[in-house]
Tab-separated table of C-alpha atoms in Angstrom:
chain	number	residue	atom	x	y	z
A	1	MET	CA	-156.126	35.941	16.040
A	2	ASN	CA	-154.847	37.745	18.944
A	3	SER	CA	-151.478	37.519	20.851
A	4	LEU	CA	-153.028	35.298	23.605
A	5	SER	CA	-154.577	32.697	21.509
A	6	LEU	CA	-151.344	32.692	19.571
A	7	LEU	CA	-149.438	31.366	22.568
A	8	HIS	CA	-151.985	28.793	23.475
A	9	ASN	CA	-152.026	27.281	19.827
A	10	THR	CA	-149.157	25.085	19.594
A	11	ASN	CA	-149.784	24.416	15.875
A	12	ALA	CA	-149.840	28.037	14.746
A	13	THR	CA	-146.847	29.630	13.359
A	14	ILE	CA	-145.270	32.432	15.159
A	15	PRO	CA	-143.936	35.407	12.680
A	16	THR	CA	-140.303	35.836	12.729
A	17	HIS	CA	-138.903	39.056	13.683
A	18	THR	CA	-135.351	39.955	12.837
A	19	LEU	CA	-133.137	42.333	15.056
A	20	HIS	CA	-131.214	44.774	12.731
A	21	PHE	CA	-127.801	45.641	14.193
A	22	HIS	CA	-126.814	49.129	13.490
A	23	SER	CA	-124.147	51.375	15.261
A	24	PHE	CA	-123.966	48.669	18.127
A	25	ILE	CA	-127.709	49.119	18.993
A	26	PHE	CA	-130.512	46.631	18.520
A	27	SER	CA	-132.994	49.153	17.043
A	28	LYS	CA	-136.021	46.747	16.831
A	29	PRO	CA	-136.985	45.102	20.290
A	30	THR	CA	-138.372	41.757	20.835
A	31	PRO	CA	-142.243	41.620	20.198
A	32	PRO	CA	-144.157	42.049	23.593
A	33	PHE	CA	-146.248	38.971	23.145
A	34	ILE	CA	-143.225	36.697	23.259
A	35	SER	CA	-142.317	36.046	26.946
A	36	LEU	CA	-138.652	35.989	26.892
A	37	LYS	CA	-136.084	37.266	29.512
A	38	PRO	CA	-132.939	38.375	27.736
A	39	LYS	CA	-129.719	37.894	29.315
A	40	PRO	CA	-128.005	40.995	30.865
A	41	SER	CA	-125.037	40.473	28.511
A	42	THR	CA	-124.395	38.756	25.282
A	43	THR	CA	-121.755	38.501	22.582
A	44	ILE	CA	-122.281	39.201	18.892
A	45	GLN	CA	-120.216	38.802	15.713
A	46	CYS	CA	-119.524	41.364	13.303
A	47	CYS	CA	-117.000	42.118	10.328
A	48	ASN	CA	-114.548	44.948	10.368
A	49	ASN	CA	-113.105	46.711	7.345
A	50	ASN	CA	-110.811	43.775	6.660
A	51	ASN	CA	-113.585	41.308	6.672
A	52	ASN	CA	-112.341	39.791	9.900
A	53	ILE	CA	-114.875	38.464	12.333
A	54	ILE	CA	-114.503	39.841	15.781
A	55	ASP	CA	-116.664	39.285	18.943
A	56	ILE	CA	-118.198	42.339	20.698
A	57	ASP	CA	-119.687	42.056	24.112
A	58	MET	CA	-123.082	43.689	24.470
A	59	VAL	CA	-125.008	44.783	27.658
A	60	LYS	CA	-128.621	45.818	27.980
A	61	THR	CA	-129.613	49.205	29.101
A	62	LYS	CA	-132.611	50.605	31.076
A	63	GLN	CA	-134.293	51.581	27.817
A	64	GLY	CA	-134.077	47.965	26.545
A	65	THR	CA	-131.424	48.428	23.933
A	66	TYR	CA	-128.170	46.745	23.691
A	67	VAL	CA	-124.965	48.696	23.528
A	68	GLN	CA	-121.349	47.761	23.597
A	69	LYS	CA	-119.934	46.865	26.903
A	70	GLN	CA	-117.440	49.246	28.336
A	71	ASN	CA	-114.096	48.215	29.951
A	72	LYS	CA	-113.914	48.585	33.727
A	73	VAL	CA	-110.867	50.362	34.947
A	74	VAL	CA	-109.500	50.477	38.495
A	75	VAL	CA	-106.728	52.900	39.628
A	76	LEU	CA	-104.650	52.054	42.741
A	77	TRP	CA	-102.387	54.927	43.959
A	78	ASP	CA	-99.341	54.272	46.314
A	79	LEU	CA	-99.043	57.850	47.906
A	80	ASP	CA	-95.979	56.680	49.984
A	81	ASN	CA	-94.044	55.951	46.855
A	82	LYS	CA	-95.534	58.417	44.416
A	83	PRO	CA	-97.021	61.652	46.109
A	84	PRO	CA	-98.053	64.604	43.959
A	85	ARG	CA	-95.297	67.108	42.964
A	86	GLY	CA	-97.708	69.805	42.629
A	87	PRO	CA	-101.485	70.642	43.518
A	88	PRO	CA	-102.946	67.256	44.392
A	89	TYR	CA	-106.496	68.155	43.062
A	90	ASN	CA	-104.927	68.775	39.525
A	91	ALA	CA	-102.863	65.617	39.740
A	92	ALA	CA	-105.862	63.387	40.652
A	93	LEU	CA	-107.977	64.960	37.843
A	94	SER	CA	-105.149	64.387	35.371
A	95	LEU	CA	-104.918	60.659	36.473
A	96	LYS	CA	-108.660	60.143	36.137
A	97	THR	CA	-108.648	61.620	32.745
A	98	LEU	CA	-106.066	59.313	31.644
A	99	ALA	CA	-107.854	56.275	33.176
A	100	GLU	CA	-111.212	57.083	31.565
A	101	THR	CA	-109.558	56.733	28.054
A	102	PHE	CA	-109.274	52.994	28.802
A	103	GLY	CA	-112.967	52.546	29.688
A	104	HIS	CA	-115.388	53.261	32.689
A	105	LEU	CA	-113.438	54.199	35.819
A	106	THR	CA	-115.065	52.138	38.679
A	107	ASP	CA	-112.738	52.959	41.416
A	108	ILE	CA	-109.583	55.050	42.229
A	109	SER	CA	-108.080	54.577	45.645
A	110	ALA	CA	-104.912	55.977	47.337
A	111	TYR	CA	-103.145	54.518	50.237
A	112	ALA	CA	-100.453	56.014	52.617
A	113	ASN	CA	-99.554	56.313	56.295
A	114	ARG	CA	-99.939	59.323	58.679
A	115	HIS	CA	-96.557	60.617	57.703
A	116	THR	CA	-97.360	61.169	54.033
A	117	PHE	CA	-100.329	63.456	54.976
A	118	THR	CA	-98.366	65.454	57.466
A	119	HIS	CA	-95.244	65.901	55.577
A	120	LEU	CA	-94.755	69.171	53.656
A	121	PRO	CA	-93.008	68.831	50.416
A	122	GLU	CA	-90.443	71.377	49.062
A	123	TRP	CA	-92.888	73.094	46.751
A	124	VAL	CA	-95.348	73.741	49.574
A	125	LEU	CA	-92.803	75.212	51.631
A	126	ASN	CA	-91.629	77.527	48.889
A	127	GLN	CA	-95.228	78.761	48.321
A	128	ARG	CA	-95.749	79.442	52.096
A	129	ARG	CA	-92.472	81.237	52.346
A	130	GLU	CA	-93.261	83.467	49.375
A	131	ARG	CA	-96.632	84.142	50.662
A	132	LYS	CA	-95.280	85.166	54.217
A	133	ASN	CA	-92.702	87.457	52.642
A	134	LEU	CA	-95.429	89.160	50.400
A	135	ASP	CA	-97.640	89.511	53.363
A	136	PHE	CA	-94.912	91.113	55.240
A	137	LEU	CA	-94.255	93.715	52.540
A	138	GLU	CA	-97.901	94.672	52.133
A	139	ARG	CA	-98.338	95.236	55.778
A	140	LYS	CA	-95.397	97.524	55.913
A	141	GLY	CA	-96.502	99.457	52.860
A	142	ILE	CA	-93.582	98.627	50.699
A	143	ILE	CA	-95.820	96.794	48.273
A	144	ASN	CA	-99.277	98.167	47.445
A	145	PRO	CA	-101.534	95.415	45.584
A	146	SER	CA	-103.009	96.587	42.373
A	147	GLU	CA	-106.308	95.139	43.120
A	148	PRO	CA	-107.942	94.669	46.620
A	149	TYR	CA	-108.449	91.270	47.982
A	150	ILE	CA	-112.021	90.167	47.784
A	151	CYS	CA	-113.637	87.798	50.224
A	152	SER	CA	-115.341	85.034	48.098
A	153	VAL	CA	-118.101	84.349	50.674
A	154	CYS	CA	-119.593	87.758	51.283
A	155	GLY	CA	-117.704	90.051	48.669
A	156	ARG	CA	-115.927	92.266	51.128
A	157	LYS	CA	-113.005	94.166	49.884
A	158	CYS	CA	-109.786	94.100	52.056
A	159	LYS	CA	-106.552	96.162	51.363
A	160	THR	CA	-104.046	93.351	52.183
A	161	ASN	CA	-104.184	89.603	52.446
A	162	VAL	CA	-103.492	89.748	56.267
A	163	ASP	CA	-106.774	91.960	56.627
A	164	LEU	CA	-108.685	89.428	54.509
A	165	LYS	CA	-107.513	86.499	56.850
A	166	LYS	CA	-108.594	88.462	59.892
A	167	HIS	CA	-111.839	89.360	58.431
A	168	PHE	CA	-112.553	85.573	57.500
A	169	LYS	CA	-111.529	84.180	60.904
A	170	GLN	CA	-113.722	86.783	62.863
A	171	LEU	CA	-116.728	86.591	60.761
A	172	HIS	CA	-117.131	83.504	58.670
A	173	GLU	CA	-115.192	80.989	60.797
A	174	ARG	CA	-117.160	81.887	63.706
A	175	GLU	CA	-120.410	81.456	61.887
A	176	ARG	CA	-119.089	78.043	60.693
A	177	GLN	CA	-118.323	76.905	64.311
A	178	LYS	CA	-121.908	77.872	65.208
A	179	LYS	CA	-123.233	75.646	62.527
A	180	VAL	CA	-120.978	72.717	63.552
A	181	ASN	CA	-122.168	73.153	67.157
A	182	ARG	CA	-125.722	73.007	65.919
A	183	LEU	CA	-125.014	69.862	63.806
A	184	ASN	CA	-123.520	67.986	66.818
A	185	SER	CA	-126.874	68.534	68.574
A	186	LEU	CA	-128.981	66.957	65.925
A	187	LYS	CA	-129.594	63.385	65.331
A	188	GLY	CA	-131.027	61.082	62.484
A	189	LYS	CA	-132.433	62.610	59.327
A	190	LYS	CA	-132.335	66.292	60.704
A	191	ARG	CA	-128.664	65.963	61.269
A	192	GLN	CA	-128.064	64.561	57.617
A	193	LYS	CA	-130.373	67.245	56.018
A	194	TYR	CA	-128.672	70.003	58.051
A	195	LYS	CA	-125.131	68.732	57.203
A	196	GLU	CA	-125.881	68.553	53.495
A	197	ARG	CA	-127.355	72.123	53.480
A	198	PHE	CA	-125.217	74.169	55.850
A	199	VAL	CA	-121.890	72.244	56.266
A	200	SER	CA	-120.973	69.968	53.282
A	201	GLY	CA	-123.097	71.766	50.792
A	202	ASP	CA	-121.688	75.358	51.627
A	203	SER	CA	-119.363	75.483	48.694
A	204	LYS	CA	-118.645	79.143	49.170
A	205	TYR	CA	-117.018	78.545	52.424
A	206	ASN	CA	-115.334	75.368	51.488
A	207	ASP	CA	-113.636	77.105	48.515
A	208	ALA	CA	-112.738	80.192	50.411
A	209	VAL	CA	-111.029	78.304	53.258
A	210	ARG	CA	-108.787	76.491	50.913
A	211	GLU	CA	-107.478	79.680	49.345
A	212	ILE	CA	-107.447	81.896	52.613
A	213	LEU	CA	-106.464	79.772	55.493
A	214	THR	CA	-103.292	77.615	55.909
A	215	PRO	CA	-104.107	74.034	57.214
A	216	LYS	CA	-102.692	73.515	60.778
A	217	ILE	CA	-101.383	69.937	59.839
A	218	GLY	CA	-100.030	69.115	56.420
A	219	TYR	CA	-101.144	70.966	53.305
A	220	GLY	CA	-104.619	69.404	52.742
A	221	LEU	CA	-103.527	66.365	50.581
A	222	ALA	CA	-106.250	64.011	51.809
A	223	SER	CA	-109.015	66.586	51.451
A	224	GLU	CA	-107.899	67.716	48.102
A	225	LEU	CA	-107.850	63.997	46.858
A	226	ARG	CA	-111.268	63.408	48.190
A	227	ARG	CA	-112.462	66.481	46.632
A	228	ALA	CA	-111.119	65.064	43.152
A	229	GLY	CA	-113.238	61.727	43.832
A	230	VAL	CA	-110.323	59.758	45.170
A	231	PHE	CA	-110.944	57.201	48.018
A	232	VAL	CA	-108.192	57.905	50.570
A	233	LYS	CA	-107.154	55.426	53.096
A	234	THR	CA	-104.646	56.019	56.096
A	235	VAL	CA	-102.854	52.777	56.847
A	236	GLU	CA	-100.959	51.971	60.164
A	237	ASP	CA	-97.571	53.213	60.727
A	238	LYS	CA	-95.870	49.990	59.992
A	239	PRO	CA	-93.342	48.971	57.466
A	240	GLN	CA	-95.121	47.995	54.124
A	241	ALA	CA	-98.534	48.685	55.515
A	242	ALA	CA	-99.643	50.760	52.358
A	243	ASP	CA	-98.112	47.860	50.116
A	244	TRP	CA	-100.238	45.128	51.740
A	245	ALA	CA	-103.375	47.404	51.661
A	246	LEU	CA	-102.664	48.071	47.894
A	247	LYS	CA	-102.055	44.248	47.192
A	248	LYS	CA	-105.401	43.472	49.086
A	249	ARG	CA	-107.060	45.817	46.969
A	250	MET	CA	-105.652	44.588	43.805
A	251	MET	CA	-106.685	40.989	44.713
A	252	HIS	CA	-110.295	42.347	45.073
A	253	SER	CA	-110.159	43.902	41.714
A	254	LEU	CA	-109.148	40.491	40.254
A	255	ASP	CA	-112.108	38.929	41.759
A	256	ARG	CA	-114.472	41.676	40.460
A	257	GLY	CA	-113.688	41.107	36.875
A	258	VAL	CA	-112.139	44.452	35.929
A	259	ASP	CA	-110.489	44.952	32.480
A	260	TRP	CA	-107.647	47.324	33.192
A	261	LEU	CA	-105.514	48.033	36.348
A	262	PHE	CA	-103.681	51.240	36.865
A	263	LEU	CA	-100.812	51.118	39.456
A	264	VAL	CA	-99.252	54.463	40.214
A	265	SER	CA	-95.922	53.353	42.072
A	266	ASP	CA	-92.328	52.326	41.347
A	267	ASP	CA	-92.179	49.704	44.040
A	268	SER	CA	-90.825	46.491	42.698
A	269	ASP	CA	-92.675	44.625	45.476
A	270	PHE	CA	-95.724	44.716	43.195
A	271	SER	CA	-94.090	42.713	40.318
A	272	GLU	CA	-95.528	39.292	41.472
A	273	MET	CA	-99.041	40.978	41.771
A	274	LEU	CA	-98.752	42.365	38.157
A	275	ARG	CA	-97.586	38.878	36.945
A	276	ARG	CA	-100.816	37.421	38.448
A	277	ALA	CA	-103.012	40.019	36.833
A	278	LYS	CA	-101.396	39.285	33.598
A	279	GLU	CA	-102.094	35.573	33.917
A	280	ALA	CA	-105.743	36.548	34.621
A	281	ASN	CA	-105.906	38.221	31.363
A	282	LEU	CA	-106.149	41.606	32.916
A	283	GLY	CA	-104.645	44.841	31.299
A	284	THR	CA	-102.094	46.635	33.502
A	285	VAL	CA	-100.800	50.105	33.176
A	286	VAL	CA	-97.905	51.301	35.542
A	287	VAL	CA	-97.402	55.047	36.041
A	288	GLY	CA	-94.091	55.848	37.420
A	289	ASP	CA	-90.746	57.581	37.148
A	290	VAL	CA	-88.546	54.804	35.756
A	291	ASP	CA	-89.540	51.973	33.505
A	292	ARG	CA	-87.894	49.082	35.166
A	293	ALA	CA	-89.103	46.236	37.324
A	294	LEU	CA	-92.874	47.043	37.141
A	295	GLY	CA	-92.672	48.221	33.515
A	296	ARG	CA	-91.362	44.772	32.362
A	297	HIS	CA	-94.441	43.042	33.893
A	298	ALA	CA	-97.046	45.664	32.738
A	299	ASP	CA	-98.874	46.044	29.332
A	300	LEU	CA	-98.045	49.805	29.269
A	301	TRP	CA	-95.744	52.069	31.125
A	302	VAL	CA	-96.426	55.867	31.482
A	303	SER	CA	-94.318	58.658	32.876
A	304	TRP	CA	-95.726	60.126	36.146
A	305	ASP	CA	-94.497	63.632	35.161
A	306	ASP	CA	-96.340	63.463	32.116
A	307	VAL	CA	-99.663	62.203	33.671
A	308	GLU	CA	-99.510	64.765	36.375
A	309	ASN	CA	-98.927	67.655	34.095
A	310	GLY	CA	-101.500	66.499	31.502
A	311	GLU	CA	-98.768	65.793	28.749
A	312	VAL	CA	-99.442	62.234	27.888
A	313	LYS	CA	-99.898	61.853	23.989
A	314	GLU	CA	-101.786	59.307	22.082
A	315	LYS	CA	-98.600	57.702	21.079
A	316	ASP	CA	-97.521	57.266	24.640
A	317	LEU	CA	-100.494	54.861	25.065
A	318	VAL	CA	-99.407	52.281	22.689
A	319	PRO	CA	-98.268	49.286	24.189
A	320	LYS	CA	-94.841	48.238	23.419
A	321	SER	CA	-93.283	44.896	23.730
A	322	ARG	CA	-89.980	44.092	25.537
A	323	GLU	CA	-88.025	43.776	22.354
A	324	GLY	CA	-89.537	46.969	21.050
A	325	ARG	CA	-88.514	48.878	24.241
A	326	ARG	CA	-85.158	47.548	24.101
A	327	ARG	CA	-84.532	48.517	20.378
A	328	THR	CA	-85.921	51.949	21.151
A	329	ASN	CA	-83.592	52.491	24.201
A	330	ALA	CA	-80.517	51.275	22.688
A	331	SER	CA	-79.836	50.962	18.777
A	332	THR	CA	-77.185	48.264	19.129
A	333	THR	CA	-77.505	45.658	16.693
A	334	THR	CA	-75.484	42.449	15.883
A	335	THR	CA	-74.699	40.649	12.738
A	336	MET	CA	-72.300	37.845	11.404
A	337	ASP	CA	-69.867	38.332	8.623
A	338	GLY	CA	-68.758	35.700	6.171
A	339	PHE	CA	-66.113	34.364	8.266
A	340	GLY	CA	-68.583	33.577	11.018
A	341	ASP	CA	-67.384	36.415	13.396
A	342	VAL	CA	-69.888	38.524	15.356
A	343	LEU	CA	-69.983	42.248	14.469
A	344	ILE	CA	-71.570	44.883	16.797
A	345	PHE	CA	-73.081	48.028	15.370
A	346	HIS	CA	-74.236	50.981	17.624
A	347	ASP	CA	-76.150	53.811	15.813
A	348	ASP	CA	-74.788	52.313	12.569
A	349	GLU	CA	-71.165	52.428	13.534
A	350	GLU	CA	-69.095	49.319	14.154
A	351	MET	CA	-67.810	48.656	17.467
A	352	GLU	CA	-64.767	46.487	18.688
A	353	MET	CA	-65.323	43.718	21.153
A	354	GLY	CA	-63.399	44.374	24.448
A	355	GLY	CA	-63.557	43.910	28.071
A	356	ASP	CA	-66.608	46.196	28.423
A	357	PHE	CA	-68.937	43.989	26.559
A	358	MET	CA	-70.348	40.549	27.247
A	359	LEU	CA	-72.256	38.616	24.643
A	360	GLU	CA	-74.842	36.128	25.472
A	361	TYR	CA	-77.082	34.131	23.166
A	362	SER	CA	-80.637	33.987	23.896
A	363	ASP	CA	-83.967	34.668	22.197
A	364	ASP	CA	-86.252	34.344	25.222
A	365	GLU	CA	-88.749	37.178	25.102
A	366	ASP	CA	-88.686	37.313	28.906
A	367	PHE	CA	-84.859	37.556	29.271
A	368	ASP	CA	-83.859	39.664	32.036
A	369	VAL	CA	-80.406	41.387	31.880
A	370	ASP	CA	-80.336	41.636	35.731
A	371	SER	CA	-81.009	37.963	36.357
A	372	ASP	CA	-78.440	35.364	37.009
A	373	GLU	CA	-80.169	32.858	34.902
A	374	GLU	CA	-78.440	31.649	31.739
A	375	ASP	CA	-80.325	31.278	28.294
A	376	ASP	CA	-79.004	29.615	25.271
A	377	ASP	CA	-81.330	30.971	22.577
A	378	GLY	CA	-80.324	34.418	21.221
A	379	PHE	CA	-77.813	37.376	21.493
A	380	TYR	CA	-77.846	40.183	24.102
A	381	ILE	CA	-75.188	42.685	24.894
A	382	TYR	CA	-74.865	44.169	28.219
């Protein structure tokens, strides 16, 4: 009996095939003669080492196998509030590396107004000032470079950095301008192919121009972030324009069903959006300088300096509860003696109650020290 007659014979018994689960992959596919269209995603149950049943979301790949579904991660960067303190390209790569540890990075966006891209931070001014002084000393012959300056486009050796700039402008920059003029005269597919081959695809020139020439406006913040794969958006020169753009993008991320949201900012105006994200069962990570308003509403807070320098450790990625953070930041404890008096200990040393302390009783997990609301369920000292 072939497979065709088996399908038409209702009295026949279809042999049972079992799917064996191993390493989160269904190694045995469904027989080809059973006309079934599996769902793009499904959920299975398995046991861990403690014999606890857990649910695992599975998705079907192009090869027809099922693998564990990866978390979707979105990064939103407030450049007005948190610009890079070093090379933008390295900072963006470090941020992407951190986000990819939480799942599949689907989007990373940065928003700022025009002033952020034209402003020169102090570290850029210091670099340019040192380079200018060094060029002056080399041109006067006071300092002789140990090795010649080599053009990364053609390989020509120059005695000083000033000679290298002169060579690059007279030869390679003129050739580049000719290619751009040629590109402007083309249309359609010819223009696209020419641009990919001679303009955007000319990696030698693009790398050399970043090292040799100085940008006329700003320090190349937007171009360096785009080179790292960041979507850069310049907003209008209006108050809170970047904040509104970030909030709109955040709402879009909530509708897309992402699993983790990274927010690089210290602006407390995003507290309400983080609260909504938490209500939607969305994991939130705040990257900033101070763990205050946004850190209280997020699942995890990470230092911006550690992220930018690539110094984030595994222990820094463990979410802490508010009580855990409060106990970590201050080792002040309270207890009650046999006479019903409250005793205060700081670093295991008893302290006296005075005018500098105010005791309030509250066990509300969301108790805010800076709030004017009163709670009647636990002890807090501030």
